Tab-separated table of C-alpha atoms in Angstrom:
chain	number	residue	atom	x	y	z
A	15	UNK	CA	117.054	169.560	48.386
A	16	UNK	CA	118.044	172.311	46.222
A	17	UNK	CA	121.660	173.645	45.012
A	18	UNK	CA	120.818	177.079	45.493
A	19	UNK	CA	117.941	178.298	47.412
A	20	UNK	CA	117.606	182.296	47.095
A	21	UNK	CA	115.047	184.138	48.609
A	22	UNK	CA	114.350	187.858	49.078
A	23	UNK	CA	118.452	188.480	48.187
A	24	UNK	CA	119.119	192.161	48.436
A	25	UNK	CA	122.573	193.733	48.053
A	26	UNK	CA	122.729	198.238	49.016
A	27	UNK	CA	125.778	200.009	48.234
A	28	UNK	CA	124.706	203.336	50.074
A	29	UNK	CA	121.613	204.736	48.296
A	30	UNK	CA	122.488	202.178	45.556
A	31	UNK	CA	120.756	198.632	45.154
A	32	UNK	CA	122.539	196.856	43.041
A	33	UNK	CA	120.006	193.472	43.678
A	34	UNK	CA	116.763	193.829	44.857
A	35	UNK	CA	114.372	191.145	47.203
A	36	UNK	CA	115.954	188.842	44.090
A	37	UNK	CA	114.525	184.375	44.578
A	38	UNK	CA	116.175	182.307	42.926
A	39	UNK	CA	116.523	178.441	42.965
A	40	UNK	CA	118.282	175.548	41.083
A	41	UNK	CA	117.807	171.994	41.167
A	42	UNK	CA	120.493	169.249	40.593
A	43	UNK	CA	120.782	168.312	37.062
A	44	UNK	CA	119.234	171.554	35.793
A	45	UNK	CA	120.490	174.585	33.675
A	46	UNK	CA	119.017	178.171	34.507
A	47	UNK	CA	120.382	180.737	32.562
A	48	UNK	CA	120.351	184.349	33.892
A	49	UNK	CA	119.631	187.359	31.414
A	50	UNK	CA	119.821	191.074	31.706
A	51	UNK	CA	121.216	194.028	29.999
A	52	UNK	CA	125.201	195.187	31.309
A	53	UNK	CA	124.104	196.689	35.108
A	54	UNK	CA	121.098	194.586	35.591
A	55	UNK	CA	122.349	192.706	38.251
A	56	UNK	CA	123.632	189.049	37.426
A	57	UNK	CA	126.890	189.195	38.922
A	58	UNK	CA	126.267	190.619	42.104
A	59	UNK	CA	123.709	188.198	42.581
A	60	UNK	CA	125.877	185.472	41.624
A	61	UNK	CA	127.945	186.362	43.912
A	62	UNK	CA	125.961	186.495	46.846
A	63	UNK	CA	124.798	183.569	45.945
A	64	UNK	CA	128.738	181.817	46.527
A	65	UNK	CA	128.928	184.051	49.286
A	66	UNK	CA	131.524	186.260	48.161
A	67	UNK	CA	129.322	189.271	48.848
A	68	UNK	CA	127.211	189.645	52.212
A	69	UNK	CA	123.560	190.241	51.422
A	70	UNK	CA	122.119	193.588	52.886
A	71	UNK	CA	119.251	191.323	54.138
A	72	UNK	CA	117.499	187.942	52.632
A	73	UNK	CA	119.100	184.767	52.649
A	74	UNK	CA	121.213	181.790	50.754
A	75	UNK	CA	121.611	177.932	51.212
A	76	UNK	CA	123.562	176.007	49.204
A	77	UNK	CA	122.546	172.427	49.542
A	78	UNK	CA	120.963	173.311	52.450
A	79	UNK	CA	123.617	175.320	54.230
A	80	UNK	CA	124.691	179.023	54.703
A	81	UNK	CA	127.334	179.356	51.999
A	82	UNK	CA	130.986	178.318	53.682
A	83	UNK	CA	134.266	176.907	52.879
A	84	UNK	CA	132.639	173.293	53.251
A	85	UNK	CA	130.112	174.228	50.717
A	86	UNK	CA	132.434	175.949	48.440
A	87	UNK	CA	133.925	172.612	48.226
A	88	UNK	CA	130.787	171.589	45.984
A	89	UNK	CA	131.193	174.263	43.425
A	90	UNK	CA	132.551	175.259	40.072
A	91	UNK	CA	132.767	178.883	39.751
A	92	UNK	CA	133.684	180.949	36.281
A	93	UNK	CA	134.126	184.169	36.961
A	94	UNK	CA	133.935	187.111	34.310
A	95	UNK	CA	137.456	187.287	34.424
A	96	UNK	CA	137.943	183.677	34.322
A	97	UNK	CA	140.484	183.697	37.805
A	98	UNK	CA	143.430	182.023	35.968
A	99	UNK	CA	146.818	183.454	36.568
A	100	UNK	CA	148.077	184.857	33.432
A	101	UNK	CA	151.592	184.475	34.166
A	102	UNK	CA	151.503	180.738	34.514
A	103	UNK	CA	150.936	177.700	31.937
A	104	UNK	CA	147.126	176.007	31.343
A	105	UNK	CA	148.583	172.974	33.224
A	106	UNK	CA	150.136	174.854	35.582
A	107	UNK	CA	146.856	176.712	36.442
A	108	UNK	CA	144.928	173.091	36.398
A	109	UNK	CA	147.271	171.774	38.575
A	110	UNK	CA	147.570	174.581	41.326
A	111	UNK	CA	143.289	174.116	41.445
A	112	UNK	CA	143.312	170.723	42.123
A	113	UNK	CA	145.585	170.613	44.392
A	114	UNK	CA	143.399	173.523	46.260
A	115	UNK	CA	140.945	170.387	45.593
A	116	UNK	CA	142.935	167.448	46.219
A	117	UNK	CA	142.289	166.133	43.013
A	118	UNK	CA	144.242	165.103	40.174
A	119	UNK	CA	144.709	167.782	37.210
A	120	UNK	CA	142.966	167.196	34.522
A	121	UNK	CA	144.462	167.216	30.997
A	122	UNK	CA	144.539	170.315	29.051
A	123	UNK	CA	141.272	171.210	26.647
A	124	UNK	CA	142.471	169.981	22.923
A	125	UNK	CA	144.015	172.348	21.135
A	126	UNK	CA	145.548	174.353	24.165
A	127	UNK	CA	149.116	176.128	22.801
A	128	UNK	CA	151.761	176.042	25.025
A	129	UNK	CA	153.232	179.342	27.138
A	130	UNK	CA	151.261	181.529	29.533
A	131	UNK	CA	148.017	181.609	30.107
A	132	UNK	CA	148.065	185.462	28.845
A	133	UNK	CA	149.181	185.287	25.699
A	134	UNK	CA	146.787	182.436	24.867
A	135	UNK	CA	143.502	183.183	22.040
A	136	UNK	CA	140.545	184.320	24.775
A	137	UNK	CA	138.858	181.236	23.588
A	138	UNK	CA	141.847	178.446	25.110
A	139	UNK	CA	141.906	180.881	27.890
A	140	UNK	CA	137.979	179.657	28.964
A	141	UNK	CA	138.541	176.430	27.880
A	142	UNK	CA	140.909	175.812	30.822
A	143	UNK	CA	139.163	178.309	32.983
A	144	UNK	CA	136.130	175.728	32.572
A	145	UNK	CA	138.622	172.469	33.356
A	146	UNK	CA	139.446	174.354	35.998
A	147	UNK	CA	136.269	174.538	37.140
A	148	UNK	CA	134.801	171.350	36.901
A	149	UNK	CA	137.998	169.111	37.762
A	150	UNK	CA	136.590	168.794	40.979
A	151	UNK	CA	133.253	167.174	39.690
A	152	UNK	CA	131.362	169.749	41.368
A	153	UNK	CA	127.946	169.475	42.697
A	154	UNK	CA	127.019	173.438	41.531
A	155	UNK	CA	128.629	174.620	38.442
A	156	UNK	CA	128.323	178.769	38.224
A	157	UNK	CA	129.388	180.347	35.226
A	158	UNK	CA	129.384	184.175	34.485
A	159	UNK	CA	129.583	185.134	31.107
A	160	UNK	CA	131.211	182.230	30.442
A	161	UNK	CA	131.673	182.190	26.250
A	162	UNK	CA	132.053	186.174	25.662
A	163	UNK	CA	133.688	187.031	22.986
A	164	UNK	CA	134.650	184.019	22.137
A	165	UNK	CA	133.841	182.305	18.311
A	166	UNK	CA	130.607	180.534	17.571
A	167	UNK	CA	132.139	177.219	17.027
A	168	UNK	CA	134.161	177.927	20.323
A	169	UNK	CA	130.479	178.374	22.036
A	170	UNK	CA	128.819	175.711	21.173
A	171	UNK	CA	131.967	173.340	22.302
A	172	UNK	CA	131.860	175.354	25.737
A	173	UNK	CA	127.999	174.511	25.941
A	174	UNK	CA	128.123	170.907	24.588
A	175	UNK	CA	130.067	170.706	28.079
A	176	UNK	CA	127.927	172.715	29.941
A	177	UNK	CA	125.207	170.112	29.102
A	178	UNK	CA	127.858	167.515	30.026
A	179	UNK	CA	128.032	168.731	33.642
A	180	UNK	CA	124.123	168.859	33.697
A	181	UNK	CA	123.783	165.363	32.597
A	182	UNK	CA	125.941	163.930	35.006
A	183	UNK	CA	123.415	165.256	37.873
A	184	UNK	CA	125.384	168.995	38.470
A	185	UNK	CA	123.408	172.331	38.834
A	186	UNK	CA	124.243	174.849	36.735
A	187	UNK	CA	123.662	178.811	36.789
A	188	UNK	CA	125.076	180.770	34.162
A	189	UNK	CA	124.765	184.581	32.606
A	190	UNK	CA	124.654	184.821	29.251
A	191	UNK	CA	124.151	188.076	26.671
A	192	UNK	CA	123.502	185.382	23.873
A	193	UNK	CA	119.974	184.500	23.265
A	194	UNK	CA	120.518	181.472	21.389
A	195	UNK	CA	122.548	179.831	24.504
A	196	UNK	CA	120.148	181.175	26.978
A	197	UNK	CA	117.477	179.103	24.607
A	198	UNK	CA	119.893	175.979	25.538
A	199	UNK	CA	118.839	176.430	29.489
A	200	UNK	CA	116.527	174.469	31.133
A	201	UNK	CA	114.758	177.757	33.009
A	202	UNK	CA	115.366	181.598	32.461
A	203	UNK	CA	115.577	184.482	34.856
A	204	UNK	CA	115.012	187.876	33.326
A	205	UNK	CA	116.595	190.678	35.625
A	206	UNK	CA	116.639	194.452	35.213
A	207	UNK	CA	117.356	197.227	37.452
A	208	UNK	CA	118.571	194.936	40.047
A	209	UNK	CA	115.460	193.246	40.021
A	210	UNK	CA	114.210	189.544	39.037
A	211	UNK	CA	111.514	190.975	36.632
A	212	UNK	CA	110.616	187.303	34.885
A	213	UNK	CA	111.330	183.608	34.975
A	214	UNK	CA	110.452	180.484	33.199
A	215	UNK	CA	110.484	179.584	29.800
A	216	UNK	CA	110.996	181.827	26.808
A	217	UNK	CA	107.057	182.101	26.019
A	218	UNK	CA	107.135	182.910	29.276
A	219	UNK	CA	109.470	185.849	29.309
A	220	UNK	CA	107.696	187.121	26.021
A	221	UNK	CA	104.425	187.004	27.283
A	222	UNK	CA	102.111	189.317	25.471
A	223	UNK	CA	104.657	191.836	24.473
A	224	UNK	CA	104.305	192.808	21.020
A	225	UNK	CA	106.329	194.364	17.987
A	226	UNK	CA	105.428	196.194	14.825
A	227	UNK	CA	107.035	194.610	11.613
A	228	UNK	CA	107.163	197.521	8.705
A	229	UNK	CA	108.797	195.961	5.442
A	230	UNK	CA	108.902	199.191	2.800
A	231	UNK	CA	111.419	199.917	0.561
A	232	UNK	CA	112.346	203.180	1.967
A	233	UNK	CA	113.282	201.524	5.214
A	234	UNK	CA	115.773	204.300	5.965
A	235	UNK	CA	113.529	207.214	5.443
A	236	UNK	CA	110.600	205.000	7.649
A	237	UNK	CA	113.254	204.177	10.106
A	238	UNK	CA	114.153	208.015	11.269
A	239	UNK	CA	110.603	209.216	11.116
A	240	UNK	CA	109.824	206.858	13.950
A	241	UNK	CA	113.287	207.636	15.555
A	242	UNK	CA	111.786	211.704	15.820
A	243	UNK	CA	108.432	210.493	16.864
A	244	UNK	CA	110.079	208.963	19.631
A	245	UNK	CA	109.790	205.052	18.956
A	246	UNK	CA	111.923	202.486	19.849
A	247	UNK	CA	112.951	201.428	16.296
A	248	UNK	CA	115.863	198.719	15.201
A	249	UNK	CA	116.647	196.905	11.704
A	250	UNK	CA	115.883	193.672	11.175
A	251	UNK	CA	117.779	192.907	8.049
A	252	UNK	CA	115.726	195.848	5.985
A	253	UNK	CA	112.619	195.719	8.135
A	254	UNK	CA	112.180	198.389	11.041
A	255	UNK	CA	110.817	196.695	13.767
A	256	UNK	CA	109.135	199.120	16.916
A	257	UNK	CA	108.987	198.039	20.553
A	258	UNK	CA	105.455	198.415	22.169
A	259	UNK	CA	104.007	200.287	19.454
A	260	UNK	CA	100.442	200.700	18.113
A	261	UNK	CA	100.043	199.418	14.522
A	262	UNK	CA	97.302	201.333	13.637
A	263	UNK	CA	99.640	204.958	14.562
A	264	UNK	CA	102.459	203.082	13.002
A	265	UNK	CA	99.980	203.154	9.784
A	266	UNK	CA	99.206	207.136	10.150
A	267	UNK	CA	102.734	208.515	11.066
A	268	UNK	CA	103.580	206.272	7.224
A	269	UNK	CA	101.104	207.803	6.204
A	270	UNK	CA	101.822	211.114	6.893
A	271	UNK	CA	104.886	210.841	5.634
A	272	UNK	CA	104.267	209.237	2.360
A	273	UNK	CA	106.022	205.761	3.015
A	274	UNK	CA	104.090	203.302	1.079
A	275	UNK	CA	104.735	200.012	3.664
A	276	UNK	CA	103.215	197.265	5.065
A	277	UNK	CA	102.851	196.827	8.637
A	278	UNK	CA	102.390	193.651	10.587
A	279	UNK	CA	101.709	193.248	14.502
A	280	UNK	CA	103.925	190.230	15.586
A	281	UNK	CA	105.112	188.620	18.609
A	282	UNK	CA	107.729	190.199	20.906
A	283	UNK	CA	111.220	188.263	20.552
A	284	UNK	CA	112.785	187.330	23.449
A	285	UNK	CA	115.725	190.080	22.581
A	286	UNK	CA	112.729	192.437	22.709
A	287	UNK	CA	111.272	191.269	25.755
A	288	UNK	CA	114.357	192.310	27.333
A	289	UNK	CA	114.796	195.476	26.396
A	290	UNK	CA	110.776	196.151	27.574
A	291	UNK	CA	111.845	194.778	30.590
A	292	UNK	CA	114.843	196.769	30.872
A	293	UNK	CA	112.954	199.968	29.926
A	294	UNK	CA	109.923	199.715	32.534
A	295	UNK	CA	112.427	198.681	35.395
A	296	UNK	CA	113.970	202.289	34.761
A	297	UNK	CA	110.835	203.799	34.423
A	298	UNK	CA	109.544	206.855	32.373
């Protein structure tokens, strides 16, 4: 039986649909990481998958259920804000969730400083905001955003734990903006414009999409004469790399301009993938 079973999950806010006929499963033991540009969708859908938003129509079962108070039992939930209360102590925070639990507290994260929770470093704030979470043991472990802005080193301690959770046999279904942790997840889900718009691995998400490297010393001057032509152009280090772009008019608008350059076809990184994902959900 699966933690989360999604299917068809749409969310309407008037005219407005915010998630759109979105499926969506996750198995026991298993990390799927959720990806999509700011407004793409992930948190509403997380949340309709908890049940803290009624779906316009579709459905969700958590282990089999309608999501309830018995199955919220079963869950570890991270919210974008975290849901501590700032105005009390790490340990007092730990402590008022499991006792909502019945469960001992468990110890503060290493490292924790003492006062409240608001004037703590962001990064001891979602260190206990994850305790929190998972003092419980819970069966489903949903995390939104759960390292942003936080320090690299601070990250990779957050998903060594993540992967701690997983191992012991708990789903997990986090939203991330960081392509190196989403590479860290056992299955992606690529939404944009509300919609679920790939899935799988990250070959997967790339597909066939395609980018045109152009390494030329005049990478400035190269780089705004694709920006007029209408391209879509960013830096890599001193390259200029173009989004769904044509090598061979890549060559003639150089050309034309007197760049001397080379120019390379490549595959699409999964960054890239994204944003052509994120671009043909809006449409031209």
């Amino acid at each position: 039986m699966s933690a989360v079973e999604a299917r068809a999950l749409t969310k309407r806010y008037g005219a407005f649909t915010a998630v759109e006929a979105a499926d969506l499963t996750v198995e026991s033991g298993e990390i799927v990481g959720v990806l999509g540009a700011n407004g793409a969708g992930k948190t509403t859908l997380m949340r309709l998958i908890l049940g803290l938003l009624t779906p316009s129509s579709g459905s969700v079962r958590l282990f089999g259920l309608r999501p309830s108070r018995e199955t919220r039992r079963r869950i570890g939930y991270v919210p974008q804000g975290l849901g501590l209360y700032r105005d009390l102590t790490a340990a007092e925070n730990l402590s008022f969730a499991a006792a909502a639990f019945r469960v001992p507290a468990a110890p503060l994260p290493s490292g924790t400083a003492e006062g409240t929770v608001g004037h703590l470093p962001l990064g001891q704030q979602r260190g206990v905001a994850f305790a929190s979470a998972v003092q419980h043991r819970p069966d489903l472990l949903v995390l939104d955003e759960p390292t942003s802005g936080v320090a690299p080193l601070t990250r990779a301690r957050l998903w060594d734990r993540i992967r701690e959770q997983a191992g012991r046999g708990a789903a997990v279904l986090v939203t991330t903006h960081y392509m190196d942790e989403a590479r860290q997840a056992d299955r992606l889900v690529l939404m944009a414009g509300g919609r679920v718009v790939g899935r799988g691995q990250e070959s997967d998400l790339v597909g066939s999409a395609r980018a045109v490297v152009v390494a030329t010393d005049d990478w400035s001057g190269a780089f705004a004469a694709f920006e007029a032509a209408g391209f879509m152009a960013t830096l890599a280090g001193r390259d200029v790399r173009l989004l769904g772009a044509d090598a061979e008019r890549v060559r003639r608008l150089l050309d034309e301009a007197g760049i001397p350059a080379a120019v390379t076809s490549v595959a699409a990184t999964l960054e890239e993938a994204m944003v052509l994902a994120a671009n043909a959900a809006v449409g031209p």
